[in-house]
mmCIF file of C-alpha atoms in Angstrom:
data_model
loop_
_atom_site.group_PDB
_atom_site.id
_atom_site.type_symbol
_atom_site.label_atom_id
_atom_site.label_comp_id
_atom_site.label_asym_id
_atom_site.label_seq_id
_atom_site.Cartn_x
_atom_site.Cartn_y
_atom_site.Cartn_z
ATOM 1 C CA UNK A 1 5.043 -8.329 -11.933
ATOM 2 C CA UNK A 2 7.871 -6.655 -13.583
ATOM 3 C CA UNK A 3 10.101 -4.399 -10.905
ATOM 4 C CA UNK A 4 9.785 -1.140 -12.165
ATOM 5 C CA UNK A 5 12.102 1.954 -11.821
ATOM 6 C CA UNK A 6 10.662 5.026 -9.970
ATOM 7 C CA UNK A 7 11.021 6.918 -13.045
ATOM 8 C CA UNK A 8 9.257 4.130 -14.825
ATOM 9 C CA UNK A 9 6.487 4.397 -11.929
ATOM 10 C CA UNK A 10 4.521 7.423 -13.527
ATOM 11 C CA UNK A 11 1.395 8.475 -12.963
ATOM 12 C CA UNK A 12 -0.794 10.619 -15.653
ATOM 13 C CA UNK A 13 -4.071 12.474 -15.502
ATOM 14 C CA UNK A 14 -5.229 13.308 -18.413
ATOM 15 C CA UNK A 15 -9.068 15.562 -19.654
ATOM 16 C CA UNK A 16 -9.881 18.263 -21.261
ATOM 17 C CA UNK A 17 -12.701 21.068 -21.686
ATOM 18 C CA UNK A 18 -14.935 19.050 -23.446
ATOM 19 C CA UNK A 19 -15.672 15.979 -20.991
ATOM 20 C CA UNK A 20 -16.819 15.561 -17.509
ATOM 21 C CA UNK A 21 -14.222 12.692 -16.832
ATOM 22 C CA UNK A 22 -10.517 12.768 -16.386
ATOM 23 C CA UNK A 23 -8.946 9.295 -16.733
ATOM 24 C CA UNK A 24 -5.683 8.764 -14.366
ATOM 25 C CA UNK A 25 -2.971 5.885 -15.926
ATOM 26 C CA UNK A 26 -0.782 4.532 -13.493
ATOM 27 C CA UNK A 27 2.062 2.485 -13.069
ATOM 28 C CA UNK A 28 2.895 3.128 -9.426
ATOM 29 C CA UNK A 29 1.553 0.570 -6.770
ATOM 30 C CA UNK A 30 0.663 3.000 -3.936
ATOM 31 C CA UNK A 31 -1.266 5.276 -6.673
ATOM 32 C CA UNK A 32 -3.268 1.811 -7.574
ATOM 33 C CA UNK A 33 -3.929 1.103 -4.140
ATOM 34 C CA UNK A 34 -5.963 4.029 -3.276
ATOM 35 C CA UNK A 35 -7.071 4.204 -6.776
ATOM 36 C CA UNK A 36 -8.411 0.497 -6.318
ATOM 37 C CA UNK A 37 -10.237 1.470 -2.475
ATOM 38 C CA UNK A 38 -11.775 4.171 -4.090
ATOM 39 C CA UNK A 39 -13.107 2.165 -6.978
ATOM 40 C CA UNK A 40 -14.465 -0.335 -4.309
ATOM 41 C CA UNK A 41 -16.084 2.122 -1.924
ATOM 42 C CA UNK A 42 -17.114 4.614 -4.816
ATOM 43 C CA UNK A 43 -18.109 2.728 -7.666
ATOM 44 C CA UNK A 44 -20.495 5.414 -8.761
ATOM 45 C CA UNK A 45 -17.758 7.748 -9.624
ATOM 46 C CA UNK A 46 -14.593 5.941 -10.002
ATOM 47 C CA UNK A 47 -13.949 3.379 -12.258
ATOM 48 C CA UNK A 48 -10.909 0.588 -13.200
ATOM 49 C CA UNK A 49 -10.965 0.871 -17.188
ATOM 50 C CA UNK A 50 -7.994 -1.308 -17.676
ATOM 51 C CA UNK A 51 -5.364 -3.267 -16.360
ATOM 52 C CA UNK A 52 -2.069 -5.201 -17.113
ATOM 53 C CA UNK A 53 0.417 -6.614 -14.980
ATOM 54 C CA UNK A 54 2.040 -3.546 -14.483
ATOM 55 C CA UNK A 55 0.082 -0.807 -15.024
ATOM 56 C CA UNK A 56 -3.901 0.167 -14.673
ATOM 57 C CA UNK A 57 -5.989 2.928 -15.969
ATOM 58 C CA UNK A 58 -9.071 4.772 -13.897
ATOM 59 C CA UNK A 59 -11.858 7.062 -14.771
ATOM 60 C CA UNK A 60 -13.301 9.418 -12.434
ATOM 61 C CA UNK A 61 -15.556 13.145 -12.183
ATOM 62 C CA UNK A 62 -12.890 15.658 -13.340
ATOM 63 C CA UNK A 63 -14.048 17.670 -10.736
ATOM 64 C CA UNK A 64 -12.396 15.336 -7.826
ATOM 65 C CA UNK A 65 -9.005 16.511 -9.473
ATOM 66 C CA UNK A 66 -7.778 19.328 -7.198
ATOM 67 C CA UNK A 67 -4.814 21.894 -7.074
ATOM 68 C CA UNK A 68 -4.528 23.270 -3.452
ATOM 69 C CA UNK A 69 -2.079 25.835 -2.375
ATOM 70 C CA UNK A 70 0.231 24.298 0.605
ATOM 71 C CA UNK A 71 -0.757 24.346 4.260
ATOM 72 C CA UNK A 72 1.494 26.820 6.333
ATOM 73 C CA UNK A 73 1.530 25.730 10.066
ATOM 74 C CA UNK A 74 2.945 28.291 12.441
ATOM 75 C CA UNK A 75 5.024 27.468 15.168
ATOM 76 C CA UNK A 76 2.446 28.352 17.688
ATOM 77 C CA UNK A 77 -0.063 25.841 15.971
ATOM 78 C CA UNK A 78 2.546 22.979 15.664
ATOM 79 C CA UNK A 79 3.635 23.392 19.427
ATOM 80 C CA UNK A 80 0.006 23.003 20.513
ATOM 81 C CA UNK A 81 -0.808 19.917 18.342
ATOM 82 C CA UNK A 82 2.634 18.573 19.611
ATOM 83 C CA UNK A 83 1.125 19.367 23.116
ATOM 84 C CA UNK A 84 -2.126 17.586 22.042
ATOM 85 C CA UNK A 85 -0.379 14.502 21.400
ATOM 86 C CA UNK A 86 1.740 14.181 23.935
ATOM 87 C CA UNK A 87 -1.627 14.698 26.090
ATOM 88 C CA UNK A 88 -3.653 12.029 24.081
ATOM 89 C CA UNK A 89 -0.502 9.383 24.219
ATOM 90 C CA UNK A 90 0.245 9.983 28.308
ATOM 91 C CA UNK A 91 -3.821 9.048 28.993
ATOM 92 C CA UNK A 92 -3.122 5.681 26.691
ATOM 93 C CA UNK A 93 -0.803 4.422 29.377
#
């Protein structure tokens, strides 16, 4: 396999109005690796269409393509999940 650069390691999702499908072409191994497990467990709605040595392209329900605003954790929530795990990791010893 060719080494790539990151800028050369894009990712594209690409549908429109018209069609229930969005296809996603990738060139970036991590993207391809969770494209692939999700092909594997999910072969109902994802889909490899194509592949080369470097790059491979997937279809999938448009629908699974999502735009969420970000999470905002508060100081009072992070202290208690840092409590929480320093309570889960002292009963592993």
């Amino acid at each position: 396999m060719t080494n790539l650069t990151k800028y050369e390691m894009e990712t594209v999702v690409n549908y429109n109005a018209g069609e229930q499908t969005a296809t996603v072409y990738t060139r970036d191994k991590s993207v391809m690796r969770k494209l692939d497990r999700l092909v594997a467990d999910c072969p109902d709605s994802y889909k490899l269409l194509n592949q080369t040595d470097i790059d491979k392209t997937y279809s999938m329900p448009k629908s699974y393509v999502t735009y969420r605003k970000p999470r905002v954790v508060s100081d009072e929530q992070r202290e208690r999940a840092r409590q929480r795990m320093a309570k889960i990791n002292s009963n592993d010893n």
